Every structure is written in structure tokens, then in C-alpha cells.
GROMACS .gro file of C-alpha atoms in nm:
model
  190
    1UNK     CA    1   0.564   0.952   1.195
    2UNK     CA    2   0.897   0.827   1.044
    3UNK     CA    3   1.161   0.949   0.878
    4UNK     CA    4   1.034   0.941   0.516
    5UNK     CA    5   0.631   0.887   0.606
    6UNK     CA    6   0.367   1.012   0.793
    7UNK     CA    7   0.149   0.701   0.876
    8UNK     CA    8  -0.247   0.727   1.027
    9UNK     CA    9  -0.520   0.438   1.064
   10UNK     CA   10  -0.890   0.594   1.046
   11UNK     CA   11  -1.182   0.417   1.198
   12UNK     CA   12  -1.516   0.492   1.060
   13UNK     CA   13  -1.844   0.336   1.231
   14UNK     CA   14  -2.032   0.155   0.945
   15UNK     CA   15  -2.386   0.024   1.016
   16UNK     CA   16  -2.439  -0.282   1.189
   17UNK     CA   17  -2.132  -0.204   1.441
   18UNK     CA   18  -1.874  -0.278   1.242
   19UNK     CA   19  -1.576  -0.036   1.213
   20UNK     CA   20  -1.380   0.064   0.873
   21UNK     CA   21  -1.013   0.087   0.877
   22UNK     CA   22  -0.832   0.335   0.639
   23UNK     CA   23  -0.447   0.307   0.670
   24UNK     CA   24  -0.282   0.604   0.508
   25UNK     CA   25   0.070   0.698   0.447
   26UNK     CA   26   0.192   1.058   0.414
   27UNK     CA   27  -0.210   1.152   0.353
   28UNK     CA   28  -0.267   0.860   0.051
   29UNK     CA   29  -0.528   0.614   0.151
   30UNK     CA   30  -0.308   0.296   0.063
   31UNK     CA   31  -0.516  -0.016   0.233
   32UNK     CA   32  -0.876   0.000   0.404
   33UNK     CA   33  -1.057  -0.327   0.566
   34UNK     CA   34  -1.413  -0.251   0.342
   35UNK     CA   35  -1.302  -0.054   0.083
   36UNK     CA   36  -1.035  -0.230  -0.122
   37UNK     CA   37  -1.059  -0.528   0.050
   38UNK     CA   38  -1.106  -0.758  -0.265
   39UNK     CA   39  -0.826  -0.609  -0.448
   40UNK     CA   40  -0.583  -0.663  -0.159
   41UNK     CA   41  -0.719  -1.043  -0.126
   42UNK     CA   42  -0.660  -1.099  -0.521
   43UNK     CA   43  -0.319  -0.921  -0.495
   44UNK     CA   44  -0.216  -1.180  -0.242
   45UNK     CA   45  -0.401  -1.495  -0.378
   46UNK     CA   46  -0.369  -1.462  -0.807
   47UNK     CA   47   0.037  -1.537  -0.774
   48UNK     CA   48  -0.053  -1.869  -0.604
   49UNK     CA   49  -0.366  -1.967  -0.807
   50UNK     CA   50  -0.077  -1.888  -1.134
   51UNK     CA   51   0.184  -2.077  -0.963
   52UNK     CA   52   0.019  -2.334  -0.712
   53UNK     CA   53   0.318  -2.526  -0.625
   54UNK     CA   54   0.515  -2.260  -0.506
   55UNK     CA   55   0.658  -2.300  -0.145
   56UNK     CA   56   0.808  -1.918  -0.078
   57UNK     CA   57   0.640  -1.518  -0.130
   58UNK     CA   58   0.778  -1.233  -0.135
   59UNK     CA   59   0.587  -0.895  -0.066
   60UNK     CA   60   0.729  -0.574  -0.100
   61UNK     CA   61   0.567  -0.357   0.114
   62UNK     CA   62   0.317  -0.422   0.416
   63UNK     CA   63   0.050  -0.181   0.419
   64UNK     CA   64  -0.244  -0.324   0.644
   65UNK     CA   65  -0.132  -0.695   0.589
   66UNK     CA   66  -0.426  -0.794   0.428
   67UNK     CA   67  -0.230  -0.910   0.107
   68UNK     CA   68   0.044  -1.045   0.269
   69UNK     CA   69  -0.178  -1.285   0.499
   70UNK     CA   70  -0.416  -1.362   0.243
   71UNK     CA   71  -0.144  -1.567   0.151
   72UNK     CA   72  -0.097  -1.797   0.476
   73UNK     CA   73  -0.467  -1.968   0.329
   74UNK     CA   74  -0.210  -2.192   0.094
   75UNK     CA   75   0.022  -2.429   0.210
   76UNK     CA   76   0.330  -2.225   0.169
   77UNK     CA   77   0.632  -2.283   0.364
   78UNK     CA   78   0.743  -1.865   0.429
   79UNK     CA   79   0.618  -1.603   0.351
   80UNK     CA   80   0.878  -1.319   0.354
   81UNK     CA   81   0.796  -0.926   0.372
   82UNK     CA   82   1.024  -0.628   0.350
   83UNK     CA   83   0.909  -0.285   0.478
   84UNK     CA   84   1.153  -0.043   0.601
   85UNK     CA   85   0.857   0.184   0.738
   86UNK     CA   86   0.823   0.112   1.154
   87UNK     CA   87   0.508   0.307   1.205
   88UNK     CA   88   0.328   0.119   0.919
   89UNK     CA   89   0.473  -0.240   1.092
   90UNK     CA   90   0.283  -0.100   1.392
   91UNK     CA   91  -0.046  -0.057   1.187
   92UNK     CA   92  -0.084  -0.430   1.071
   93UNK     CA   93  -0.189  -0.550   1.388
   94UNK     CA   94  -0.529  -0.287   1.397
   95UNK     CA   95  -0.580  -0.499   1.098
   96UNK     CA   96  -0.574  -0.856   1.223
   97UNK     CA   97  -0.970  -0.922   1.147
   98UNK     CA   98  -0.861  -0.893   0.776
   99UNK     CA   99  -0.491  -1.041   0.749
  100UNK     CA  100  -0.493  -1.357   0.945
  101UNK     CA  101  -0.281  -1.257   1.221
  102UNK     CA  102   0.008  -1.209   0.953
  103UNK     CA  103   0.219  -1.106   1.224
  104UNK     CA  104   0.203  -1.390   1.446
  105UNK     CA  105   0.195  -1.650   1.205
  106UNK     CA  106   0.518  -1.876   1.246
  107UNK     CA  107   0.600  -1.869   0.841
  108UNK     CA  108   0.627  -1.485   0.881
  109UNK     CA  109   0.925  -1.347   0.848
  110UNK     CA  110   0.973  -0.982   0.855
  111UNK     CA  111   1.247  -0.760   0.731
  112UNK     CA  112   1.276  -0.395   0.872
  113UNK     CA  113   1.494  -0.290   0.619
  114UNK     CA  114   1.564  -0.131   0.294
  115UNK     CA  115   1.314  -0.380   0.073
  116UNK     CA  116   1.579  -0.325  -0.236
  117UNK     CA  117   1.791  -0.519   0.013
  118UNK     CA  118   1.572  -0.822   0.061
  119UNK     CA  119   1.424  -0.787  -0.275
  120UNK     CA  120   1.770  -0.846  -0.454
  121UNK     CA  121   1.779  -1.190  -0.258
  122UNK     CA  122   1.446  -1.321  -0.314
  123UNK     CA  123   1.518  -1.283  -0.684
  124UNK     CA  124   1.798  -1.469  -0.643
  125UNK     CA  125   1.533  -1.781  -0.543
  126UNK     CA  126   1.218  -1.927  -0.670
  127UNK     CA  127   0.976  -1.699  -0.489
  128UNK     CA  128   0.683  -1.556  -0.603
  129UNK     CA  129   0.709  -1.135  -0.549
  130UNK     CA  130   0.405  -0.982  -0.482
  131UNK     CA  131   0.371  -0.601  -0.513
  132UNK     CA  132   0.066  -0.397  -0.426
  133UNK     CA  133  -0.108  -0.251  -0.762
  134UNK     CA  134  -0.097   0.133  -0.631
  135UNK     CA  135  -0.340   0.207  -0.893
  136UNK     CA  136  -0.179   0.143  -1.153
  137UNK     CA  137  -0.430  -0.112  -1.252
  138UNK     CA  138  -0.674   0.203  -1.391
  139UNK     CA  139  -0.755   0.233  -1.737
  140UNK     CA  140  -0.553   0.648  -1.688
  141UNK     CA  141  -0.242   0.531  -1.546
  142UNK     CA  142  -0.191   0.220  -1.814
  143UNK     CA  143  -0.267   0.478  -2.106
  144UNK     CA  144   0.007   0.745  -1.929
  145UNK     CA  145   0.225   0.445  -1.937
  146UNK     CA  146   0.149   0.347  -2.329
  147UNK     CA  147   0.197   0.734  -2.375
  148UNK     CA  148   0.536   0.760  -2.211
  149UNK     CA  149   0.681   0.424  -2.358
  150UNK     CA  150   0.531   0.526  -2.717
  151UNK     CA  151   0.866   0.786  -2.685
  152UNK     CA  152   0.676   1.100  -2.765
  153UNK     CA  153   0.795   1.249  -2.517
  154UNK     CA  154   1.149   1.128  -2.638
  155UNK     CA  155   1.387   0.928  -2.395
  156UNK     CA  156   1.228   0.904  -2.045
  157UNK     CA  157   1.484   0.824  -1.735
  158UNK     CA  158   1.228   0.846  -1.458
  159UNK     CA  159   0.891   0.893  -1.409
  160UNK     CA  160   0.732   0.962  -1.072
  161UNK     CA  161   0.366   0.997  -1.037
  162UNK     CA  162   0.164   1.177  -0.776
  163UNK     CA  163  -0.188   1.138  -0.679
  164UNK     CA  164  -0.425   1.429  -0.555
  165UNK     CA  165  -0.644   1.323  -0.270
  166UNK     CA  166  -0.799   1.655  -0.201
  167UNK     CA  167  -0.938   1.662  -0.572
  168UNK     CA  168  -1.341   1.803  -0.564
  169UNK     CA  169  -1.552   1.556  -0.418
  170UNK     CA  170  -1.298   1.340  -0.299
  171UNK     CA  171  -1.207   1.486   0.023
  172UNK     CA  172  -1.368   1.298   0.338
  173UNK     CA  173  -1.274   1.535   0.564
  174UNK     CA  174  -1.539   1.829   0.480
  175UNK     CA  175  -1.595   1.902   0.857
  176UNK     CA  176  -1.214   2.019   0.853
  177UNK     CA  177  -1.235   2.197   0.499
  178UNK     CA  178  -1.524   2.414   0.676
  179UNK     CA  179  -1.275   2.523   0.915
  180UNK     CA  180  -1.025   2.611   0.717
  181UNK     CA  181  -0.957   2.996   0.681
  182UNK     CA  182  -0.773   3.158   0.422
  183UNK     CA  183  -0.590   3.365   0.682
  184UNK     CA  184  -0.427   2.999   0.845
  185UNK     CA  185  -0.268   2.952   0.480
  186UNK     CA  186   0.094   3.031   0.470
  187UNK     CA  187   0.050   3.144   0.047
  188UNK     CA  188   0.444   3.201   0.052
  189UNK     CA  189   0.545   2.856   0.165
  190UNK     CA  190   0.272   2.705  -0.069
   0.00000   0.00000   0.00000
């Protein structure tokens, strides 16, 4: 646990031996080695097949690394990464089948600070900036975005979104629902 997350990395058996990683922060399944493991791969790779020649990335964010190293397969000179998150820092290295020993690699540099912080310099370079998608590449979160920018709701400051995991059928913990009692509930607090 830190300050502003609660961070957990789930291993599943899978058949043939081999184990599934989930990394989750506060509850949200952000990065798993089977599951999402081609998105995370194009994340990292499409800004260098767009932009070949470039020498220097930027990623915002860690997660399970898998991005982030994806990108050590080109000849790049650094690759930087800001994540102010220690417990998810800790994480990367269950992950080190799937990210190239991101970690270890000498043209990693990490910063364990506010990314806004690192973020401002890098634009002030020629680095490619690679953020994870977070969803927002499905077909309901670009049509709340046309929606919102289409000002029908009038003049929008900020919009945060928030994602139900326990939705109906989407839980993959029903051993512990089963447990659950309605008597363990604190109803007031909720």
C-alpha cells in the first residue's frame, strides 16, 4: 500500500504450468501478462514503428513494465519512465518474463517522482511520450468523450471517470462474494 494506491499482483495457474499475472491498483486490473498482453506490446512499439528514428521515450506510468520494455527491442538510446507509485516499482520485476528486464536494462532510467515533474521536461525534448490507453480506446468511452466535447452538457472543466469492477459477471472473486454476509456491511459508511 502507498499513500494514494493500494497495489496487488494475482497469480492464476493456467494450463500447461504457466502462471497469469494480474497487477491491480486500488482494486482496477491495470496490466496482466496473458490478458492484455498485445495491447501493452502495441502501446510500447506503434510510437516507434510512427517515428523510427527516434533515439529517447518517455512513459508515464509503469504498471507491469511490459510497455515500457517492449520498447528496449529498438535501438533507442533511453528510455525514461516516471511513476511516483513505490509499491507498483516493486511489481515490475514479478513481471520480467514479459518486459525484458526493464529494470535492469542500462538505458532505463527511472524517476520516483511526481510524473507532471518529469513529464514537463521530456516535452521540452524530442521524445516520444507514451501513455497507457486505460480504456479509453473502447467504442463507450470515445462516444462519452464526443458527447462531452459536443457541449451539451455546456462548459466542462473536468471530467473524471470511474470504472466498476464488481459489475455482474465481472467479478473473479465469486468464492469471496459467497462469503460475504449482509451483516459484515457497514450500510452507514457505504
Amino acid at each position: 500500500s502507498d499513500l494514494d494506491a493500494t497495489v496487488s499482483v494475482e497469480k492464476e495457474g493456467a494450463p500447461g504450468g504457466q502462471n497469469n499475472l494480474t497487477l491491480r491498483i486500488n482494486g482496477k486490473p491495470d496490466a496482466s501478462s496473458p490478458g492484455d498482453l498485445s495491447t501493452q506490446i502495441l502501446l510500447g512499439q506503434l510510437p516507434l514503428i510512427m517515428k523510427p528514428d527516434s533515439k529517447d521515450v518517455f512513459v508515464l506510468g509503469m504498471g507491469s513494465g511490459i510497455s515500457a520494455g517492449t520498447t528496449l527491442g529498438y535501438p533507442i538510446s533511453s528510455l525514461t519512465v516516471a511513476d511516483n507509485c513505490e509499491p507498483v516499482l516493486r511489481a515490475v520485476n514479478l513481471f520480467s518474463p514479459w518486459n525484458h528486464g526493464v529494470l535492469t536494462n542500462d538505458r532505463t532510467h527511472i524517476y520516483h517522482e511526481d510524473a507532471r515533474t518529469v513529464l514537463k521536461a521530456v516535452k521540452e525534448s524530442d521524445r516520444i511520450v507514451q501513455i497507457g490507453s486505460q480504456r479509453r480506446s473502447g467504442g463507450n468511452y470515445q462516444a462519452a468523450e464526443r458527447f462531452i466535447k459536443s457541449g451539451q452538457f455546456g462548459d466542462i472543466v473536468m471530467v473524471e471517470m470511474t470504472w466498476n469492477v464488481n459489475q455482474p459477471g465481472r467479478w473473479r472473486r465469486p468464492d469471496l462474494v459467497a462469503k460475504v454476509k449482509e451483516q459484515d456491511l457497514d450500510w452507514q459508511r457505504f
